[in-house]
Coordinates of C-alpha atoms and ligand atoms in Angstrom, one line a residue:
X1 CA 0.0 0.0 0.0
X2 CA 1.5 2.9 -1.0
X3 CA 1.7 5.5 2.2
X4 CA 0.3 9.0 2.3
X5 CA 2.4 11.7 1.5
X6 CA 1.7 15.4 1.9
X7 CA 2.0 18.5 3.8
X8 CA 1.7 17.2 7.1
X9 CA 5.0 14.9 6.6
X10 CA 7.5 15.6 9.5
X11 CA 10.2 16.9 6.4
X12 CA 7.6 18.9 4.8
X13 CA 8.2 17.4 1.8
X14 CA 6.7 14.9 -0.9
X15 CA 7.5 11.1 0.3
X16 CA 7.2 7.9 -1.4
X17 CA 8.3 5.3 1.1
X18 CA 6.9 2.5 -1.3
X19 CA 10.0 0.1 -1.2
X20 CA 12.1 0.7 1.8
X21 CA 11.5 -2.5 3.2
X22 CA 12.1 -4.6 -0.2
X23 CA 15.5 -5.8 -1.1
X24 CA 16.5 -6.4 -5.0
X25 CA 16.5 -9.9 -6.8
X26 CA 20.0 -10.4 -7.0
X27 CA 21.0 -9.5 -2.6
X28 CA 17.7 -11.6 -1.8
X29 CA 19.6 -14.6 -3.7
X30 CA 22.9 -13.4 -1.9
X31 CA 21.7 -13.6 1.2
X32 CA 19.3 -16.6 1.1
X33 CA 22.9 -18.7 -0.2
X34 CA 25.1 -17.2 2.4
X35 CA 22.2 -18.4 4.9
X36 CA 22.5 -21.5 3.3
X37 CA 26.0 -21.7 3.5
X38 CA 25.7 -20.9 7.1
X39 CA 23.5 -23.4 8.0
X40 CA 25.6 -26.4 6.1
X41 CA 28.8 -25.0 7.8
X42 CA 27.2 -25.6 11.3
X43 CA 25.8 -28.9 10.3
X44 CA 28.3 -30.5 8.5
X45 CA 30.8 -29.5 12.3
X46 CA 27.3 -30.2 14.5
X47 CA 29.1 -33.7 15.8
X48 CA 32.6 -32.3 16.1
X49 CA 31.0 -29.4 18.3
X50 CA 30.1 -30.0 21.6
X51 CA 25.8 -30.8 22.3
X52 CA 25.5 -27.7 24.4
X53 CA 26.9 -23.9 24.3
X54 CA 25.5 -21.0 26.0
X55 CA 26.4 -17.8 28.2
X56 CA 25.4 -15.6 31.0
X57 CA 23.2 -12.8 30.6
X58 CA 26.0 -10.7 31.6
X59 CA 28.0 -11.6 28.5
X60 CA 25.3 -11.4 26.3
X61 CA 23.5 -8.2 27.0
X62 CA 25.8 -5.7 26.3
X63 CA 26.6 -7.2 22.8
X64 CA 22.7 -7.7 22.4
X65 CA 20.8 -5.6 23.7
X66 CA 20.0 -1.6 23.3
X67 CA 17.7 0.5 21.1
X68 CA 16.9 -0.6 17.2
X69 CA 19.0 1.3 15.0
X70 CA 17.3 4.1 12.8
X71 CA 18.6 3.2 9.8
X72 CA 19.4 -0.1 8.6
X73 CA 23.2 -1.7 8.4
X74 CA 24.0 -3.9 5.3
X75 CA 22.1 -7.0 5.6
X76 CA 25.5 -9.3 5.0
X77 CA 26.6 -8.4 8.4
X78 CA 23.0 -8.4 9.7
X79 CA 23.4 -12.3 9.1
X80 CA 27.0 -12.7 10.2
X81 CA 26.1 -11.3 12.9
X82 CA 23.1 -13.7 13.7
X83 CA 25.0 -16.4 13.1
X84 CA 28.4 -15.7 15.3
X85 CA 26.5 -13.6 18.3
X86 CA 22.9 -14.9 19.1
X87 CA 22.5 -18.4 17.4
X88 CA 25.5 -20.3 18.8
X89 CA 24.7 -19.9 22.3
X90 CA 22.1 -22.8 22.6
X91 CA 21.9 -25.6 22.9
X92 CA 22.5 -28.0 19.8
X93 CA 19.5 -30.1 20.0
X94 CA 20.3 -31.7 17.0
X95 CA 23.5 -32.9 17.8
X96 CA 24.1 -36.8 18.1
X97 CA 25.1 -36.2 21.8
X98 CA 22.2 -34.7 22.3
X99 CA 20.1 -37.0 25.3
X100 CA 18.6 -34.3 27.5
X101 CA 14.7 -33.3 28.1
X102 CA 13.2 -34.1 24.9
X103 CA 15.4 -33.3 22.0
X104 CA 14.7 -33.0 17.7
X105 CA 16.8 -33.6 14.8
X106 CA 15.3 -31.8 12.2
X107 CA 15.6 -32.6 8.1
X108 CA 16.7 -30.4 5.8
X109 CA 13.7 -30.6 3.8
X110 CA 11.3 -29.6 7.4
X111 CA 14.1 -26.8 7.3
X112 CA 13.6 -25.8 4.2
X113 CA 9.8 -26.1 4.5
X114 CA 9.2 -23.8 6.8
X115 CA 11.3 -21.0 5.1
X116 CA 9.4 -21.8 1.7
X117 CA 5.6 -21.5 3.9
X118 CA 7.1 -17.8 5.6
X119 CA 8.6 -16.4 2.0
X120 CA 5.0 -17.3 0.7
X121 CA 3.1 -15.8 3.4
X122 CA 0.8 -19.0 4.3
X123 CA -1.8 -18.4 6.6
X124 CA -3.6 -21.8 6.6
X125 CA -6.3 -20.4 8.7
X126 CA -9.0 -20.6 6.0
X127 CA -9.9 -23.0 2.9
X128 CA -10.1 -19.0 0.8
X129 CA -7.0 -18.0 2.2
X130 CA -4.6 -21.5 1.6
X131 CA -6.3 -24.2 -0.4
X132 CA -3.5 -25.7 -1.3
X133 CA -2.2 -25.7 2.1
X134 CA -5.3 -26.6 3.8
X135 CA -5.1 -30.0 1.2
X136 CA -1.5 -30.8 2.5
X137 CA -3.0 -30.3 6.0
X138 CA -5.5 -32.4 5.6
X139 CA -3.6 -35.3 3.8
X140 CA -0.8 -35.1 6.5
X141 CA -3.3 -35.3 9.3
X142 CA -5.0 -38.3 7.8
X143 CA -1.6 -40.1 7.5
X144 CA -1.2 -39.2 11.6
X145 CA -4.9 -40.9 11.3
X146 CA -4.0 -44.5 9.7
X147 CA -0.7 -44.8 11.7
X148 CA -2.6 -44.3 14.4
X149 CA -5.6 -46.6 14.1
X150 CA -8.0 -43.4 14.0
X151 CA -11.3 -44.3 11.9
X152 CA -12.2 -42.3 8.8
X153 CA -14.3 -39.6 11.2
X154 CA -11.3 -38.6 12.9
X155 CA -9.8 -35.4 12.4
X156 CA -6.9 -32.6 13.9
X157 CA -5.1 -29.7 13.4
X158 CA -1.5 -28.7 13.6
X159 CA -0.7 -26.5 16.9
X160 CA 2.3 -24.8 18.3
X161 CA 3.0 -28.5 20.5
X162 CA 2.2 -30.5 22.8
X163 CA 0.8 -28.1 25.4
X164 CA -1.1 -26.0 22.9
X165 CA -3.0 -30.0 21.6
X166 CA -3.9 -30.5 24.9
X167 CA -5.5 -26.8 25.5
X168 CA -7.5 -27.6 22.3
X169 CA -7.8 -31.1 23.6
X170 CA -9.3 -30.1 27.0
X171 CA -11.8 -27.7 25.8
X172 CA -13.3 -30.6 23.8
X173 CA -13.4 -32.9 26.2
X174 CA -15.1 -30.4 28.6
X175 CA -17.5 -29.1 26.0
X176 CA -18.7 -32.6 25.4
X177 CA -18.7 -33.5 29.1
X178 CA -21.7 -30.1 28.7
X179 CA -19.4 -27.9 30.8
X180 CA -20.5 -29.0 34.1
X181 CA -19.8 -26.9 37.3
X182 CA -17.4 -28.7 39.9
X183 CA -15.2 -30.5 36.9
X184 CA -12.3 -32.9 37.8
X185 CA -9.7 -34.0 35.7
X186 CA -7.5 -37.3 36.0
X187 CA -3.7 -38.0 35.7
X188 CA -0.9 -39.8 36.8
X189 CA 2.1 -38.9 38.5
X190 CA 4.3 -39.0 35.9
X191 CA 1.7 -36.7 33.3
X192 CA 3.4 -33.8 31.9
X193 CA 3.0 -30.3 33.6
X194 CA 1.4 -29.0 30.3
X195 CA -1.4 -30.9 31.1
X196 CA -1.9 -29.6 34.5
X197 CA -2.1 -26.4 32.9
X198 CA -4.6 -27.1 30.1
X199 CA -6.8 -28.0 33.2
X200 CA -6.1 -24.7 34.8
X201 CA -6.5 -22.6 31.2
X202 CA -10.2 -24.7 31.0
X203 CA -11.3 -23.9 34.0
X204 CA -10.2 -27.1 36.4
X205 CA -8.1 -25.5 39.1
X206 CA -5.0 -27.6 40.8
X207 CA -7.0 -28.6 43.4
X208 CA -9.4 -30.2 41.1
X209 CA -6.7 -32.3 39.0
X210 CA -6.4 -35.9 40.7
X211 CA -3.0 -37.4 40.4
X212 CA -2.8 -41.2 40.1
X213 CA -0.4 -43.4 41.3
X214 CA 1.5 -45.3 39.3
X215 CA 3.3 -49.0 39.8
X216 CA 6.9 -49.9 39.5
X217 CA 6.7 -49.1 35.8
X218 CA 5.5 -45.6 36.3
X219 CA 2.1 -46.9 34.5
X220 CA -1.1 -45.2 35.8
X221 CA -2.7 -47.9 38.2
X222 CA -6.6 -48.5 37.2
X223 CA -7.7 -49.3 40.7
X224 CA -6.4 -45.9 42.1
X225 CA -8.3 -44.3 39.2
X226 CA -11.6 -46.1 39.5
X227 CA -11.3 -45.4 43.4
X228 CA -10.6 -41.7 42.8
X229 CA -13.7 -41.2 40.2
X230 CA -15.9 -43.4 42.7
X231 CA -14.6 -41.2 45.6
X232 CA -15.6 -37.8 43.5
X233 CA -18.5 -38.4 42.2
X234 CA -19.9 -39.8 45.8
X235 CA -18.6 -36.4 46.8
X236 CA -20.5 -34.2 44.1
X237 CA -18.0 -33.9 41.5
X238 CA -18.1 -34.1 38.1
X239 CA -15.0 -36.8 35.8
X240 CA -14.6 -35.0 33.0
X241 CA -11.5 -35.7 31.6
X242 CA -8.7 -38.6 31.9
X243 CA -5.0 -37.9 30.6
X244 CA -3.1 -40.9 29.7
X245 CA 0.7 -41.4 28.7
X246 CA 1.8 -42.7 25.9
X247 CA 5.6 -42.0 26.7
X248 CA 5.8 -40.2 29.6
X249 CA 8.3 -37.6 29.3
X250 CA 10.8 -38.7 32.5
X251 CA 10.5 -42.6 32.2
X252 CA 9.2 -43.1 28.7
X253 CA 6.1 -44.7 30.5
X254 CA 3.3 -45.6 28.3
X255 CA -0.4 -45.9 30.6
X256 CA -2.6 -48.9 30.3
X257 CA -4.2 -47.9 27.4
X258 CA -7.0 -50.2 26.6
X259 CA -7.9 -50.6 30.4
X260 CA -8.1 -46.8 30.8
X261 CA -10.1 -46.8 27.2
X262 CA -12.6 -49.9 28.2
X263 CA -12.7 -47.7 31.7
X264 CA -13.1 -44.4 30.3
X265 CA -16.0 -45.6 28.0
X266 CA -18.0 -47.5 30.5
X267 CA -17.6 -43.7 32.6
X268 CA -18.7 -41.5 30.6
X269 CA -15.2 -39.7 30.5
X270 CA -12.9 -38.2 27.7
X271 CA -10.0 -39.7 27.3
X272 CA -7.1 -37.6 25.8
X273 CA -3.9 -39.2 25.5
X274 CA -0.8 -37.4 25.7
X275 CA 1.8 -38.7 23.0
X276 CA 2.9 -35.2 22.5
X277 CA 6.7 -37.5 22.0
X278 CA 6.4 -40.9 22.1
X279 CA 3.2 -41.3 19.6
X280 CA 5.4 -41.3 16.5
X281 CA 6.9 -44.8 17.6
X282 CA 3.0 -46.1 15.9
X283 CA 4.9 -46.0 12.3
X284 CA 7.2 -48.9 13.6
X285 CA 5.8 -52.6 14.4
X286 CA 7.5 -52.6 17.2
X287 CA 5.7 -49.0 18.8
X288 CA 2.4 -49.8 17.6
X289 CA 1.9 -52.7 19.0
X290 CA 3.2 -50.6 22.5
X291 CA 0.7 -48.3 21.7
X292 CA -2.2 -50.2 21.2
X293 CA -5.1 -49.0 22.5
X294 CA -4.3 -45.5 21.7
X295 CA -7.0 -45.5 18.7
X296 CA -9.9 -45.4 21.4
X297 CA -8.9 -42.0 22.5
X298 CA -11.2 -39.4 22.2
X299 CA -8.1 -37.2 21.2
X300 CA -4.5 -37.5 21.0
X301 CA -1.7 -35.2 21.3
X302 CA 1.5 -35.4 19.1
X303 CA 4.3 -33.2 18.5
X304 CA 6.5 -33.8 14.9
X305 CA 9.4 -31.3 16.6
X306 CA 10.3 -34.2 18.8
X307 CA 10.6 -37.9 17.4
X308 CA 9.2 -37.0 13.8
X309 CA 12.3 -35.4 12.7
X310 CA 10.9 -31.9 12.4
X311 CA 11.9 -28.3 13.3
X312 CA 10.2 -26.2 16.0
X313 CA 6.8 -25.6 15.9
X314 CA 5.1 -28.7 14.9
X315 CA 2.3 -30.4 17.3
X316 CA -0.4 -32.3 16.7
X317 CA -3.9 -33.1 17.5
X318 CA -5.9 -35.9 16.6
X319 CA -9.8 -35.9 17.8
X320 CA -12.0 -39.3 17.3
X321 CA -14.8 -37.4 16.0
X322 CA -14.1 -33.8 13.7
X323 CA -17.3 -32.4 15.1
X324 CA -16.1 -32.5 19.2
X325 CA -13.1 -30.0 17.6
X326 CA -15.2 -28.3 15.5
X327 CA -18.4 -27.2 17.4
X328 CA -16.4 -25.8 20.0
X329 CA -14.0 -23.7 18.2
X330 CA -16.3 -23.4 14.8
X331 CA -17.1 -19.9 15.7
X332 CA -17.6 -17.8 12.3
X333 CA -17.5 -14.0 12.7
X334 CA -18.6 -11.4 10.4
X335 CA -15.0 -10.7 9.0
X336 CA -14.7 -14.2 8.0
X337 CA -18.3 -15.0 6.5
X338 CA -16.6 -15.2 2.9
X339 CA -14.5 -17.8 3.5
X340 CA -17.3 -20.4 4.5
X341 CA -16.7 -23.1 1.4
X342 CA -18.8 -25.8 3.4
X343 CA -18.1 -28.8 5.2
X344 CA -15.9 -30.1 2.4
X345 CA -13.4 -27.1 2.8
X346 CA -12.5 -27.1 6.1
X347 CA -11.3 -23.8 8.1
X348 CA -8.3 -24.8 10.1
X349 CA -9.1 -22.0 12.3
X350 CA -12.2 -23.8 13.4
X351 CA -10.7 -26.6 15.1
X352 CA -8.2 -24.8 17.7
X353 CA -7.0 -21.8 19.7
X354 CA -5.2 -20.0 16.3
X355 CA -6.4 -18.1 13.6
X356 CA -3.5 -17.0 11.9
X357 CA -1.9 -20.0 11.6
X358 CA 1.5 -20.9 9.8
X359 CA 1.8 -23.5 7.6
X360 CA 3.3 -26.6 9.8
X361 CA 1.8 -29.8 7.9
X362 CA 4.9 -28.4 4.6
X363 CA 7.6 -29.7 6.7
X364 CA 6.1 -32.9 7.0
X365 CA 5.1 -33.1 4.3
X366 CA 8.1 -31.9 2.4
X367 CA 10.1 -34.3 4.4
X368 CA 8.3 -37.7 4.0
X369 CA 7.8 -36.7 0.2
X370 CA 11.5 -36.4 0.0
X371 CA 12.8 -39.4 2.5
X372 CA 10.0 -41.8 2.0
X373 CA 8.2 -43.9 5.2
X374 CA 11.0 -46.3 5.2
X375 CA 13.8 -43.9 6.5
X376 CA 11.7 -42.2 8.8
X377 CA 10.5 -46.1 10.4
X378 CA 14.1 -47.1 11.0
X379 CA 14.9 -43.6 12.2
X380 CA 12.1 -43.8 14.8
X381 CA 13.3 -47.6 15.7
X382 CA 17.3 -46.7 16.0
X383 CA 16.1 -44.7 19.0
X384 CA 14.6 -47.2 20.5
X385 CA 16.9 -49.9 19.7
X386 CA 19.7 -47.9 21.3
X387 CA 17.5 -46.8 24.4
X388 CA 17.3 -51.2 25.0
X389 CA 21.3 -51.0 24.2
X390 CA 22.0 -48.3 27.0
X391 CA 19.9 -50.5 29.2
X392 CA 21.7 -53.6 29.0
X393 CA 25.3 -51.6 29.2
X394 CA 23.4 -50.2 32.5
X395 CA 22.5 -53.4 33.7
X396 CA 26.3 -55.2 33.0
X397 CA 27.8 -51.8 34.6
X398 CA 29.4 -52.6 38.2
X399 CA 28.8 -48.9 38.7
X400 CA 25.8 -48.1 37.3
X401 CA 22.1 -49.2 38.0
X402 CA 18.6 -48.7 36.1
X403 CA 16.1 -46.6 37.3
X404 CA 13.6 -47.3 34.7
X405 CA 13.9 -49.7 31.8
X406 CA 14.6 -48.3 28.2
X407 CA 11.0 -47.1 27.2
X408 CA 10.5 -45.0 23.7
X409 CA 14.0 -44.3 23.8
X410 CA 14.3 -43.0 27.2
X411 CA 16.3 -45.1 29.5
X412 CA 16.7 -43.4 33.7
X413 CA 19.8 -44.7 35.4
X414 CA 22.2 -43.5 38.3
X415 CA 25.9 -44.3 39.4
X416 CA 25.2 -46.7 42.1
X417 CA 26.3 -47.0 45.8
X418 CA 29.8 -48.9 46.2
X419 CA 28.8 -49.5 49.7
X420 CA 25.4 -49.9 51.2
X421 CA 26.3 -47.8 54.3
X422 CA 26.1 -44.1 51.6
X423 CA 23.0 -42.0 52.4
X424 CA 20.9 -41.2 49.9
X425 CA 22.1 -37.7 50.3
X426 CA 25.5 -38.9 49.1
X427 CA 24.2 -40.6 46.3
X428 CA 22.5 -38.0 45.0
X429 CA 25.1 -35.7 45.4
X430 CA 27.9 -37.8 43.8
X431 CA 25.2 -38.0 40.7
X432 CA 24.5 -34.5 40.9
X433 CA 28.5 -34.2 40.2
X434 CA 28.5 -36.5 37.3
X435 CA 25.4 -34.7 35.4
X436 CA 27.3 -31.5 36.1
X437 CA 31.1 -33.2 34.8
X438 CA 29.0 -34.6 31.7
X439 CA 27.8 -30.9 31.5
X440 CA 30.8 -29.2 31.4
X441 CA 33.3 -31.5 30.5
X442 CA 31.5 -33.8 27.4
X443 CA 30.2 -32.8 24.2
X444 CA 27.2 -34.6 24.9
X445 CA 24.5 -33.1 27.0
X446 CA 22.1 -35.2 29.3
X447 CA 19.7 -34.2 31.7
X448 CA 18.0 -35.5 35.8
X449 CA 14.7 -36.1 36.9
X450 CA 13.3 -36.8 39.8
X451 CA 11.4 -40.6 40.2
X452 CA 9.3 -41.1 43.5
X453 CA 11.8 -38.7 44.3
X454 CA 15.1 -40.0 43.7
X455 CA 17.5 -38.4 41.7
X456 CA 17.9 -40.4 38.2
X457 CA 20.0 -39.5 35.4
X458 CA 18.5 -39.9 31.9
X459 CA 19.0 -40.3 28.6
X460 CA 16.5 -39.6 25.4
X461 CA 17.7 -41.2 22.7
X462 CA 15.5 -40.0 19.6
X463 CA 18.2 -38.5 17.3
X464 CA 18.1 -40.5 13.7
X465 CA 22.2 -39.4 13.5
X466 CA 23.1 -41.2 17.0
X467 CA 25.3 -43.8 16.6
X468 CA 25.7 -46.7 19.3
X469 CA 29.5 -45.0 19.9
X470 CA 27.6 -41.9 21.5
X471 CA 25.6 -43.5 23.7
X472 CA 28.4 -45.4 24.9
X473 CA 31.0 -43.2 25.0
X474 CA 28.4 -41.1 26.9
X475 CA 28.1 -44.1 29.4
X476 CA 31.8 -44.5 29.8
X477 CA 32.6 -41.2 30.8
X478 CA 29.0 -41.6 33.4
X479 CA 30.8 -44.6 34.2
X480 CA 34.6 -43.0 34.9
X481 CA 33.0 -39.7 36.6
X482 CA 30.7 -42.4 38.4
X483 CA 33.5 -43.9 39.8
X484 CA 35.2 -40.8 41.3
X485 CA 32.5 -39.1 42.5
X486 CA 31.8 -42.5 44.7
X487 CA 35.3 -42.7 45.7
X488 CA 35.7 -39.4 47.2
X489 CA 32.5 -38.3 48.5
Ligands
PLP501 C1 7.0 -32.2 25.2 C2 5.9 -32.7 25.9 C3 4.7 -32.0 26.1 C4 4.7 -30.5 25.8 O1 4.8 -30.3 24.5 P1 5.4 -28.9 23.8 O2 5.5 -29.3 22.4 O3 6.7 -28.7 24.5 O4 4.4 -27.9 24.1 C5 3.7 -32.6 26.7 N1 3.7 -33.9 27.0 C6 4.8 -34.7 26.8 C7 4.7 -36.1 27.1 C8 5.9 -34.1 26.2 O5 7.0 -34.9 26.0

């Protein structure tokens, strides 16, 4: 739009400010190669770097922070400057080393996918507005469907992640349960915190969110859940909504899926299952016959940045039955009445929180086009073949011990007493040591939990560029940082 120009202009003079902000053909090309370049560089050194860099706030303010500059500086050094200042202090969550929290190793094509959607300004909140991308959208979603057992009336959306599914998630299940006043909501003790706060955001306060006990697998157990809905709604209450694990995010944990399903049905309750990392292990045999059960969820969360080999932001929802999704958000102001196409055109922002919504489903898309279903099935099963691998190197390890058993790539260990007279205390202490030597002094980067309140180590093994020699060189240096912290305590 070309601004106004006139007599009230600060300079007094005639303006034209139509182009300031564009950039000519041939520096666009420039620039989008040197980024390029950039990027290869740090990937093709990822593995000889180490898994984690960062710095203090003191060091990084005064070289990034102050007032935007009036006029621009040549966009060359713009990038340079992105590149050597702000985006090397991170962690690399892509690197093979890479074990801690819940960690992604992107494609190039998801890469790539995502700077194609931004340069041609897709916002897939509308059939009208992104046809095209609403199709992709669509087909991607009803790939997540099949893998996951979904029937044809199943349907979902791509959302930020896992926490913004299980908002969407939660407000279905509530709106179907008719709202009622003096709502609970179930979960174990090993559910994610995002789901605690999709109870808050719908209205269920802390107090109202029952956690469950699990058993020695960290799996939800049925009777403590059947007691706790008998016990609330003798007391007035109303079930709304059971969570379920299907990979816990500290143990790997996956719920009793078909109990809770057959339990949840015969209640009357929504069941939402949170896969936000572990669901993609359905496209191997070997995950989806873990995972069975899944399919009778009323919805199901899913995040592609985690063990889908995709960049940040790409989470999932899956709900049984379109219509739960789409009554509650289908709300269709006056601004939008021309993009109603009908039922066969789907508005994505109908079914969740967004309207403006980038185009996530590309990356996917993009990738599985270019990799085929194959590679991305043995990428998904090297993680948990090596998770099984670090377990049995735990369990032969005269200084090490398992905490939890490999589950979806996660295996929890610690470095184990020498002498049965060390106080907890000193056991945690010496492991607290070795997560902070591993820290500081490997280039891989691992990360604790907490289990029934011990101190565990753990390792999340998900990267398809992981080789069995990082794990275990990771577990040797556990191993000789093991051993000295429990020789001098
Ligand atoms: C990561 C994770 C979440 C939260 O998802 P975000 O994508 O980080 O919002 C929820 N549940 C589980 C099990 C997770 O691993």
């Amino acid at each position: 739009m070309e601004a106004s120009a006139g007599a009230d202009h600060p300079h007094g003079e005639q303006s034209d400010t139509h182009g300031d902000l564009l950039m000519a053909p041939e520096q666009m090309l420039d620039l989008a190669r040197r980024a390029a370049e950039l990027l290869v560089e740090r990937n093709e050194s990822l593995s000889a770097d180490d898994a984690w860099d960062g710095e203090f706030r003191e060091g990084l303010a005064p070289v990034l922070a102050g007032e935007p500059p009036e006029e621009g500086r040549p966009a060359a050094e713009v990038l340079e400057r992105a590149a050597r200042e702000i985006l090397p202090y991170a962690a690399r969550l892509d690197h093979p080393r890479s074990f801690g929290f819940v960690p992604t190793s992107p494609t190039w094509p998801g890469v790539l996918a995502d700077f194609m959607a931004a340069g041609y300004t897709i916002n897939v909140a509308t059939w009208l507005t992104a046809s095209g991308p609403s199709q992709v959208e669509l087909a991607v979603i009803d790939w997540f469907r099949r893998w996951l057992g979904y029937p044809e009336e199943a349907a979902g959306l791509f959302t930020s992640g896992g926490s913004a599914a299980s908002v969407d998630a939660f407000v279905a299940g509530r709106e179907a349960a008719g709202n009622p006043e003096r709502a609970t909501v179930y979960m174990s003790d090993q559910s994610h915190v995002a789901l605690r706060r999709a109870a808050m955001i719908i209205g269920v306060p802390p107090e109202s969110v029952r956690t469950i006990p699990t058993d020695d697998e960290f799996r939800l157990d049925m009777d403590a859940l059947r007691r706790a809905v008998a016990d609330d709604r003798a007391a007035g209450f109303n079930p709304i909504i059971v969570s379920a694990n299907a990979g816990a995010t500290a143990t790997g944990a996956i719920d009793p899926l078909e109990a809770m399903a057959d339990y949840c049905e015969s209640e009357g309750i929504w069941l939402h299952v949170d896969a936000a990392y572990g669901g993609f292990a359905v496209v191997t045999e070997e995950g989806s016959g873990l995972l069975r059960g899944i399919e009778r969820a009323d919805s199901i969360g899913l995040d592609a940045h985690k063990w889908f080999f995709q960049p940040y932001e790409a989470g999932c929802l899956l709900v049984k039955d379109a219509s739960t999704l789409q009554d509650v958000f289908g709300i269709r102001p006056d601004i939008l009445q021309d993009t109603i196409w009908g039922a066969n055109h789907p508005n994505f922002a109908d079914r969740g929180i967004q309207i403006s919504r980038s185009f996530r489903a590309l990356k996917v898309w993009m990738s599985v086009q270019v990799f085929g279903m194959a590679a991305f099935r043995r990428a998904v099963s090297r993680g948990m073949e090596l998770a099984t691998r670090a377990e049995a190197y735990v369990r032969a390890s005269p200084v090490l011990e398992v905490m939890s058993p490999a589950s979806l790539g996660v295996i929890c260990f610690r470095v184990k007493p020498e002498d049965s007279a060390m106080t907890e205390e000193a056991i945690e202490q010496a492991n607290r040591n070795v997560l902070a030597r591993v820290f500081w002094e490997e280039p891989a980067l691992m990360s604790s939990t907490m289990l029934r309140g011990t101190f565990s180590l753990r390792l999340c093994i998900l990267n398809h560029t992981t080789t069995w020699d990082d794990v275990r060189e990771t577990l040797e240096a556990i191993e000789r940082f093991g051993r000295e912290a429990i020789a001098a305590p």
